[in-house]
Amino acid sequence: MTTVALLGATGSIGKNTLDVVARLEFKVVAMSAGSNIELFAEQIERYQPELVSISDAKYAEVLANSLKVRLKKLPEIVHGTAGLCAVATHPAAKIVVSATVGALGLLPTLMAIRSGKRVCIANKEPLVMAGELMTLEAAKHGAEILPIDSEHNALHQCLRGENKREVRKLILTASGGPFFLTPAEELAKVSVAQALKHPTWQMGRKITIDSATMMNKGLEVIEARWLFGFAADQIDILIHPQSIVHSLIELIDGSVIAQMGKTDMRLPIQYALTYPERLPLNLPRLDLASIGRLEFYSPPSDRFPAIQLAYRALRLGGLAPAVLNAANEVAVEAFLEERIKFTDIAEVVKVALDRIETYGVGRVESVEQVLEEDKATRYFCNEYIRTRIR
Ligand code: MG
């Protein structure tokens, strides 16, 4: 039986992964969650893993009490980063699904790679912060990295069987988010509620704001660079409001191959879990005739400076992408707490990149070094927001 360890069980990818795992009759041997104890306890009762991890010791106790009334035999309960790493390296797990939010996933994802497992990555941070390290370690330990992020999963499908030298370009599609048509001068005034209204996908708060600024697409460009080994100028972004074409590749002869599907993450999740096999998946089918029209536009970079910032970080290399990611996380949180304006998000990221460019971007040699830079950037950005904005 195929066995799975799941990092981030209670988030939107986690819930969809458990649905797919149940359909495939795979076994969940370990899983982790942050603080949603009630849902996590229900999931543990249903999937009966051997090992579970929760964010901290306090929650571990609450979880244990909640499980005592549900189960005869409790799973082993661990917590914190060590707990996440224990889930990621569980000896019985063949596949690890990495779907935590933010920088938290970096170390456990690397540990899963080092234990030579198939690692299905849904969170962008490990590849954005330390993409080169992740791919080098994967090659060294014979680990397979399979993307769940819908665009990269689409690219993986398009690239199947193609010779990389015959591929001219990767083209990531973007819905454009809720503000694709909003004039630049109005963006400074948009509210948190408006930014949280994504037109096509249901996702967590952080990634929904990233879609509204289009930083999400910028992070995806960096992710694609490491997953598929193409240079920054071979990766393009195309606005496609319907989110039906999940991404495309252009070949040297001009032929373009696209992957299409409904906006349901269970398809990319199952693809990553069962690759290279394809298995039936009983979900509503894509009905192109009822959709009728697919539209495409070039991204308006003046209104979405986050895209250019991401390309800049990728070209700078070294620790710059980790800085971009940390600065963006701090800025998005500040926006969600209404401490800064929507348009300040890109400004915070820009000053953080200016800073690392001045100090020198270095080379990424270890996760510890990346986490240190992550911490320094967060401190710098919080100070910047506190003292320079408002
Ligand atoms: Mg995506």
Short mmCIF file of C-alpha atoms and ligand atoms in Angstrom, two decimals:
data_model
loop_
_atom_site.label_atom_id
_atom_site.label_comp_id
_atom_site.label_asym_id
_atom_site.label_seq_id
_atom_site.Cartn_x
_atom_site.Cartn_y
_atom_site.Cartn_z
CA MET A 1 0.00 0.00 0.00
CA THR A 2 1.24 3.53 -0.80
CA THR A 3 1.99 5.46 2.36
CA VAL A 4 1.88 9.23 2.79
CA ALA A 5 3.12 11.77 5.33
CA LEU A 6 1.25 15.08 5.18
CA LEU A 7 2.65 18.40 6.39
CA GLY A 8 -0.16 20.93 6.82
CA ALA A 9 -3.26 18.71 7.07
CA THR A 10 -5.84 21.34 8.02
CA GLY A 11 -5.11 23.89 5.26
CA SER A 12 -6.86 23.89 1.90
CA ILE A 13 -4.21 21.69 0.20
CA GLY A 14 -4.12 19.39 3.25
CA LYS A 15 -7.89 18.83 3.17
CA ASN A 16 -7.83 18.17 -0.58
CA THR A 17 -4.87 15.79 -0.15
CA LEU A 18 -6.77 13.77 2.45
CA ASP A 19 -9.75 13.58 0.08
CA VAL A 20 -7.50 12.25 -2.72
CA VAL A 21 -5.70 9.85 -0.36
CA ALA A 22 -9.06 8.41 0.72
CA ARG A 23 -10.19 8.00 -2.92
CA LEU A 24 -6.91 6.25 -3.84
CA GLU A 25 -7.05 4.11 -0.68
CA PHE A 26 -3.53 5.22 0.25
CA LYS A 27 -2.55 5.19 3.92
CA VAL A 28 -1.63 8.33 5.89
CA VAL A 29 1.11 7.35 8.35
CA ALA A 30 1.98 10.79 9.73
CA MET A 31 0.55 14.29 9.59
CA SER A 32 0.96 17.76 11.03
CA ALA A 33 -1.18 20.82 11.65
CA GLY A 34 -0.75 24.31 13.07
CA SER A 35 -3.48 25.31 15.54
CA ASN A 36 -6.82 24.06 14.17
CA ILE A 37 -7.11 21.36 16.85
CA GLU A 38 -10.77 20.55 16.29
CA LEU A 39 -10.40 19.74 12.59
CA PHE A 40 -7.06 18.01 13.16
CA ALA A 41 -8.60 15.72 15.81
CA GLU A 42 -11.39 14.78 13.38
CA GLN A 43 -8.82 14.05 10.66
CA ILE A 44 -6.74 11.92 13.04
CA GLU A 45 -9.82 9.96 14.07
CA ARG A 46 -10.69 9.30 10.44
CA TYR A 47 -7.22 8.56 8.99
CA GLN A 48 -5.55 7.03 12.08
CA PRO A 49 -1.90 7.98 11.46
CA GLU A 50 0.86 6.59 13.68
CA LEU A 51 2.48 9.98 14.29
CA VAL A 52 1.02 13.49 14.51
CA SER A 53 2.63 16.87 15.06
CA ILE A 54 1.13 20.16 16.20
CA SER A 55 2.71 23.63 16.37
CA ASP A 56 3.54 23.80 20.09
CA ALA A 57 3.50 21.93 23.41
CA LYS A 58 0.38 23.69 24.67
CA TYR A 59 -1.65 22.57 21.65
CA ALA A 60 -0.20 19.05 21.93
CA GLU A 61 -1.84 18.68 25.33
CA VAL A 62 -5.21 20.00 24.10
CA LEU A 63 -4.99 17.63 21.14
CA ALA A 64 -4.17 14.62 23.36
CA ASN A 65 -7.23 15.37 25.55
CA SER A 66 -9.46 15.71 22.51
CA LEU A 67 -8.16 12.42 21.05
CA LYS A 68 -8.66 10.46 24.28
CA VAL A 69 -12.43 10.66 23.87
CA ARG A 70 -12.24 9.74 20.17
CA LEU A 71 -9.71 6.92 19.96
CA LYS A 72 -8.81 3.81 21.92
CA LYS A 73 -5.15 4.01 20.94
CA LEU A 74 -3.55 7.45 20.62
CA PRO A 75 -0.95 8.18 17.93
CA GLU A 76 2.43 9.47 19.00
CA ILE A 77 2.06 13.26 19.44
CA VAL A 78 5.04 15.56 18.82
CA HIS A 79 5.32 19.31 18.27
CA GLY A 80 7.30 22.23 16.86
CA THR A 81 9.90 22.14 14.10
CA ALA A 82 11.29 18.86 15.41
CA GLY A 83 7.76 17.45 15.15
CA LEU A 84 7.41 18.62 11.54
CA CYS A 85 10.76 17.00 10.72
CA ALA A 86 9.66 13.74 12.37
CA VAL A 87 6.53 13.72 10.16
CA ALA A 88 8.60 14.59 7.05
CA THR A 89 11.04 11.72 7.64
CA HIS A 90 8.65 9.09 8.97
CA PRO A 91 10.32 5.81 7.97
CA ALA A 92 7.05 4.22 6.82
CA ALA A 93 6.14 7.09 4.44
CA LYS A 94 6.97 6.66 0.74
CA ILE A 95 5.55 10.06 -0.23
CA VAL A 96 5.65 13.35 1.65
CA VAL A 97 3.17 16.10 0.81
CA SER A 98 4.55 19.45 1.89
CA ALA A 99 1.68 21.90 2.34
CA THR A 100 2.52 24.07 5.34
CA VAL A 101 2.25 27.86 5.11
CA GLY A 102 5.33 30.08 4.93
CA ALA A 103 8.96 29.53 5.79
CA LEU A 104 8.03 26.84 8.32
CA GLY A 105 8.12 24.19 5.60
CA LEU A 106 11.73 24.77 4.62
CA LEU A 107 13.55 22.48 7.02
CA PRO A 108 11.06 19.58 7.04
CA THR A 109 10.91 19.63 3.22
CA LEU A 110 14.69 19.45 3.01
CA MET A 111 14.70 16.57 5.54
CA ALA A 112 12.15 14.70 3.43
CA ILE A 113 14.34 15.23 0.35
CA ARG A 114 17.40 14.01 2.23
CA SER A 115 15.59 10.84 3.21
CA GLY A 116 15.16 10.13 -0.53
CA LYS A 117 11.36 10.17 -0.60
CA ARG A 118 9.02 11.45 -3.27
CA VAL A 119 8.28 14.98 -2.10
CA CYS A 120 5.14 16.59 -3.47
CA ILE A 121 5.53 20.31 -2.86
CA ALA A 122 2.51 22.58 -2.58
CA ASN A 123 4.05 25.42 -0.58
CA LYS A 124 6.34 27.70 -2.55
CA GLU A 125 8.71 28.75 0.19
CA PRO A 126 11.17 25.83 0.16
CA LEU A 127 11.84 26.31 -3.56
CA VAL A 128 11.77 30.11 -3.44
CA MET A 129 14.05 30.41 -0.40
CA ALA A 130 16.47 27.62 -1.18
CA GLY A 131 15.63 26.22 -4.61
CA GLU A 132 19.18 25.44 -5.65
CA LEU A 133 19.93 23.66 -2.39
CA MET A 134 16.69 21.64 -2.62
CA THR A 135 17.32 20.48 -6.19
CA LEU A 136 20.99 19.64 -5.53
CA GLU A 137 20.05 17.63 -2.44
CA ALA A 138 17.28 15.85 -4.34
CA ALA A 139 19.76 14.75 -7.01
CA LYS A 140 22.24 13.63 -4.35
CA HIS A 141 19.73 11.57 -2.36
CA GLY A 142 17.64 10.25 -5.25
CA ALA A 143 14.55 12.12 -4.07
CA GLU A 144 11.88 13.06 -6.56
CA ILE A 145 10.30 16.53 -6.33
CA LEU A 146 6.82 16.77 -7.82
CA PRO A 147 4.98 20.09 -7.88
CA ILE A 148 1.39 20.40 -6.67
CA ASP A 149 1.12 24.14 -7.31
CA SER A 150 -1.33 24.09 -10.25
CA GLU A 151 0.87 26.03 -12.71
CA HIS A 152 3.98 23.95 -12.05
CA ASN A 153 1.98 20.78 -12.08
CA ALA A 154 0.68 21.89 -15.50
CA LEU A 155 4.24 22.57 -16.69
CA HIS A 156 5.31 19.14 -15.44
CA GLN A 157 2.49 17.62 -17.50
CA CYS A 158 3.41 19.70 -20.59
CA LEU A 159 7.10 18.81 -20.30
CA ARG A 160 6.44 15.06 -20.03
CA GLY A 161 8.29 13.39 -22.83
CA GLU A 162 9.70 16.63 -24.26
CA ASN A 163 13.42 17.14 -24.71
CA LYS A 164 14.36 20.14 -22.57
CA ARG A 165 16.64 21.53 -25.29
CA GLU A 166 13.63 21.74 -27.60
CA VAL A 167 11.68 23.90 -25.14
CA ARG A 168 12.01 27.62 -25.72
CA LYS A 169 9.82 29.00 -22.95
CA LEU A 170 7.72 28.21 -19.93
CA ILE A 171 4.55 30.31 -19.72
CA LEU A 172 2.87 30.57 -16.33
CA THR A 173 -0.74 31.68 -16.42
CA ALA A 174 -2.17 34.03 -13.80
CA SER A 175 -5.80 34.89 -13.15
CA GLY A 176 -4.77 38.49 -12.53
CA GLY A 177 -6.50 38.40 -9.14
CA PRO A 178 -9.30 40.75 -8.06
CA PHE A 179 -7.48 43.93 -9.18
CA PHE A 180 -6.50 43.09 -12.73
CA LEU A 181 -8.76 45.88 -14.01
CA THR A 182 -8.37 48.29 -11.07
CA PRO A 183 -6.66 51.57 -12.06
CA ALA A 184 -3.23 52.12 -10.47
CA GLU A 185 -4.35 55.17 -8.46
CA GLU A 186 -7.13 53.20 -6.75
CA LEU A 187 -4.90 50.32 -5.59
CA ALA A 188 -3.63 52.28 -2.55
CA LYS A 189 -7.19 52.41 -1.22
CA VAL A 190 -8.27 48.77 -1.56
CA SER A 191 -9.46 47.08 1.62
CA VAL A 192 -8.42 43.74 3.10
CA ALA A 193 -11.89 42.34 2.32
CA GLN A 194 -11.60 43.37 -1.36
CA ALA A 195 -8.11 41.85 -1.62
CA LEU A 196 -9.34 38.59 -0.09
CA LYS A 197 -11.95 38.13 -2.84
CA HIS A 198 -10.19 35.93 -5.38
CA PRO A 199 -12.17 35.53 -8.61
CA THR A 200 -11.42 31.86 -9.37
CA TRP A 201 -9.60 29.98 -6.58
CA GLN A 202 -10.53 29.32 -2.93
CA MET A 203 -7.27 29.49 -0.95
CA GLY A 204 -5.72 30.59 2.35
CA ARG A 205 -5.43 34.30 3.26
CA LYS A 206 -1.68 34.75 2.64
CA ILE A 207 -1.74 33.25 -0.87
CA THR A 208 -4.96 35.12 -1.73
CA ILE A 209 -3.26 38.45 -0.96
CA ASP A 210 -0.21 37.27 -2.92
CA SER A 211 -2.55 36.66 -5.87
CA ALA A 212 -3.97 40.17 -5.54
CA THR A 213 -0.48 41.77 -5.62
CA MET A 214 0.62 39.14 -8.17
CA MET A 215 3.62 38.36 -5.94
CA ASN A 216 2.25 34.84 -6.05
CA LYS A 217 3.14 34.69 -9.74
CA GLY A 218 6.55 36.21 -9.05
CA LEU A 219 7.23 33.51 -6.46
CA GLU A 220 6.05 30.94 -9.00
CA VAL A 221 8.59 32.19 -11.56
CA ILE A 222 11.35 31.49 -9.02
CA GLU A 223 9.78 28.12 -8.18
CA ALA A 224 9.69 27.19 -11.89
CA ARG A 225 13.33 28.17 -12.33
CA TRP A 226 14.43 25.55 -9.79
CA LEU A 227 11.88 22.86 -10.56
CA PHE A 228 12.59 22.78 -14.28
CA GLY A 229 16.03 24.39 -14.67
CA PHE A 230 15.12 27.22 -17.05
CA ALA A 231 16.67 30.71 -16.87
CA ALA A 232 14.66 33.74 -15.74
CA ASP A 233 14.28 35.09 -19.29
CA GLN A 234 12.82 31.77 -20.44
CA ILE A 235 9.92 32.06 -17.99
CA ASP A 236 6.98 34.28 -18.96
CA ILE A 237 3.71 35.26 -17.30
CA LEU A 238 0.40 35.41 -19.15
CA ILE A 239 -2.84 36.74 -17.66
CA HIS A 240 -5.73 34.34 -18.14
CA PRO A 241 -8.76 35.37 -16.06
CA GLN A 242 -10.68 32.06 -16.44
CA SER A 243 -7.91 29.93 -14.81
CA ILE A 244 -8.67 27.02 -17.14
CA VAL A 245 -5.29 26.87 -18.90
CA HIS A 246 -3.00 26.22 -15.94
CA SER A 247 0.25 26.84 -17.86
CA LEU A 248 1.91 26.33 -21.25
CA ILE A 249 5.25 25.58 -22.85
CA GLU A 250 6.52 26.94 -26.15
CA LEU A 251 8.81 24.69 -28.18
CA ILE A 252 11.61 25.83 -30.49
CA ASP A 253 9.50 25.18 -33.59
CA GLY A 254 6.77 27.53 -32.32
CA SER A 255 4.39 24.82 -31.18
CA VAL A 256 2.65 25.60 -27.87
CA ILE A 257 1.40 22.93 -25.47
CA ALA A 258 -1.08 23.82 -22.71
CA GLN A 259 -2.56 21.90 -19.82
CA MET A 260 -6.19 22.63 -19.02
CA GLY A 261 -8.49 21.61 -16.21
CA LYS A 262 -11.10 22.79 -13.77
CA THR A 263 -9.91 24.84 -10.79
CA ASP A 264 -9.81 21.89 -8.42
CA MET A 265 -6.53 21.12 -6.63
CA ARG A 266 -7.40 17.44 -6.31
CA LEU A 267 -6.29 16.90 -9.91
CA PRO A 268 -2.69 18.18 -9.47
CA ILE A 269 -2.51 16.46 -6.07
CA GLN A 270 -3.50 13.07 -7.49
CA TYR A 271 -1.15 13.57 -10.46
CA ALA A 272 1.77 14.16 -8.08
CA LEU A 273 0.84 11.23 -5.84
CA THR A 274 0.44 8.68 -8.62
CA TYR A 275 3.00 9.88 -11.23
CA PRO A 276 4.01 8.40 -13.66
CA GLU A 277 0.70 6.58 -13.60
CA ARG A 278 -2.61 8.32 -14.29
CA LEU A 279 -5.63 7.01 -12.45
CA PRO A 280 -9.32 7.83 -12.86
CA LEU A 281 -10.54 10.74 -10.72
CA ASN A 282 -14.26 11.11 -10.37
CA LEU A 283 -14.75 14.89 -10.40
CA PRO A 284 -16.87 17.15 -12.62
CA ARG A 285 -15.32 17.24 -16.12
CA LEU A 286 -14.02 20.31 -17.89
CA ASP A 287 -16.75 21.48 -20.25
CA LEU A 288 -15.10 23.90 -22.69
CA ALA A 289 -18.29 24.49 -24.65
CA SER A 290 -20.05 25.79 -21.57
CA ILE A 291 -17.08 28.04 -20.75
CA GLY A 292 -17.13 29.26 -24.33
CA ARG A 293 -14.34 31.79 -24.20
CA LEU A 294 -10.77 31.80 -22.91
CA GLU A 295 -8.98 35.16 -22.71
CA PHE A 296 -5.29 36.05 -22.46
CA TYR A 297 -3.55 39.37 -21.71
CA SER A 298 -0.01 40.54 -20.99
CA PRO A 299 0.56 41.42 -17.33
CA PRO A 300 0.40 45.18 -16.67
CA SER A 301 3.69 45.48 -14.78
CA ASP A 302 3.10 49.12 -13.74
CA ARG A 303 0.22 48.07 -11.49
CA PHE A 304 1.89 44.90 -10.26
CA PRO A 305 5.47 45.83 -9.28
CA ALA A 306 5.73 42.56 -7.32
CA ILE A 307 6.33 40.68 -10.59
CA GLN A 308 9.39 42.75 -11.47
CA LEU A 309 10.66 42.50 -7.89
CA ALA A 310 10.56 38.71 -8.12
CA TYR A 311 12.49 38.68 -11.42
CA ARG A 312 14.98 41.06 -9.83
CA ALA A 313 15.46 38.72 -6.84
CA LEU A 314 15.88 35.72 -9.16
CA ARG A 315 18.51 37.53 -11.26
CA LEU A 316 20.35 38.75 -8.15
CA GLY A 317 20.45 35.13 -6.95
CA GLY A 318 22.03 33.97 -3.68
CA LEU A 319 19.92 34.96 -0.70
CA ALA A 320 17.85 37.55 -2.61
CA PRO A 321 14.84 35.25 -3.23
CA ALA A 322 14.76 34.35 0.48
CA VAL A 323 14.77 38.07 1.30
CA LEU A 324 11.97 38.68 -1.21
CA ASN A 325 9.92 35.95 0.41
CA ALA A 326 10.49 37.07 4.02
CA ALA A 327 9.81 40.74 3.24
CA ASN A 328 6.63 39.80 1.43
CA GLU A 329 5.39 37.63 4.32
CA VAL A 330 5.94 40.47 6.80
CA ALA A 331 4.29 43.00 4.50
CA VAL A 332 1.26 40.79 3.76
CA GLU A 333 0.73 40.21 7.46
CA ALA A 334 0.95 43.96 8.12
CA PHE A 335 -1.59 44.58 5.36
CA LEU A 336 -3.96 41.93 6.75
CA GLU A 337 -3.69 43.66 10.14
CA GLU A 338 -4.39 46.99 8.43
CA ARG A 339 -1.02 48.43 9.45
CA ILE A 340 0.01 49.26 5.87
CA LYS A 341 -1.71 49.96 2.56
CA PHE A 342 -2.03 47.43 -0.24
CA THR A 343 0.55 49.30 -2.34
CA ASP A 344 3.01 49.40 0.59
CA ILE A 345 3.49 45.62 0.28
CA ALA A 346 5.67 46.05 -2.83
CA GLU A 347 7.50 48.98 -1.26
CA VAL A 348 8.53 46.92 1.78
CA VAL A 349 9.80 44.16 -0.52
CA LYS A 350 11.70 46.69 -2.63
CA VAL A 351 13.58 48.25 0.30
CA ALA A 352 14.48 44.77 1.59
CA LEU A 353 15.94 43.88 -1.83
CA ASP A 354 17.79 47.22 -1.99
CA ARG A 355 19.32 46.35 1.38
CA ILE A 356 20.55 42.86 0.43
CA GLU A 357 21.85 44.16 -2.89
CA THR A 358 23.97 46.68 -0.97
CA TYR A 359 25.28 44.04 1.45
CA GLY A 360 25.80 41.41 -1.24
CA VAL A 361 23.48 38.46 -1.95
CA GLY A 362 26.05 35.75 -1.15
CA ARG A 363 25.58 32.08 -2.02
CA VAL A 364 23.08 29.69 -0.46
CA GLU A 365 25.07 26.96 1.24
CA SER A 366 22.84 25.83 4.09
CA VAL A 367 19.29 26.05 5.37
CA GLU A 368 20.57 27.61 8.59
CA GLN A 369 22.05 30.49 6.60
CA VAL A 370 18.75 30.98 4.72
CA LEU A 371 16.78 30.95 7.98
CA GLU A 372 19.17 33.49 9.48
CA GLU A 373 18.69 35.84 6.54
CA ASP A 374 14.95 35.22 6.75
CA LYS A 375 14.99 36.32 10.40
CA ALA A 376 17.16 39.39 9.74
CA THR A 377 14.89 40.46 6.88
CA ARG A 378 11.77 40.07 9.00
CA TYR A 379 13.30 42.23 11.71
CA PHE A 380 14.38 44.85 9.18
CA CYS A 381 10.95 44.95 7.50
CA ASN A 382 9.01 45.14 10.75
CA GLU A 383 11.20 48.05 11.83
CA TYR A 384 10.75 49.70 8.46
CA ILE A 385 6.97 49.37 8.71
CA ARG A 386 6.97 50.65 12.29
CA THR A 387 9.19 53.65 11.67
CA ARG A 388 8.86 54.62 8.01
CA ILE A 389 5.30 53.83 7.02
CA ARG A 390 2.59 55.98 8.67
MG MG B 1 -0.24 28.56 -8.27
#
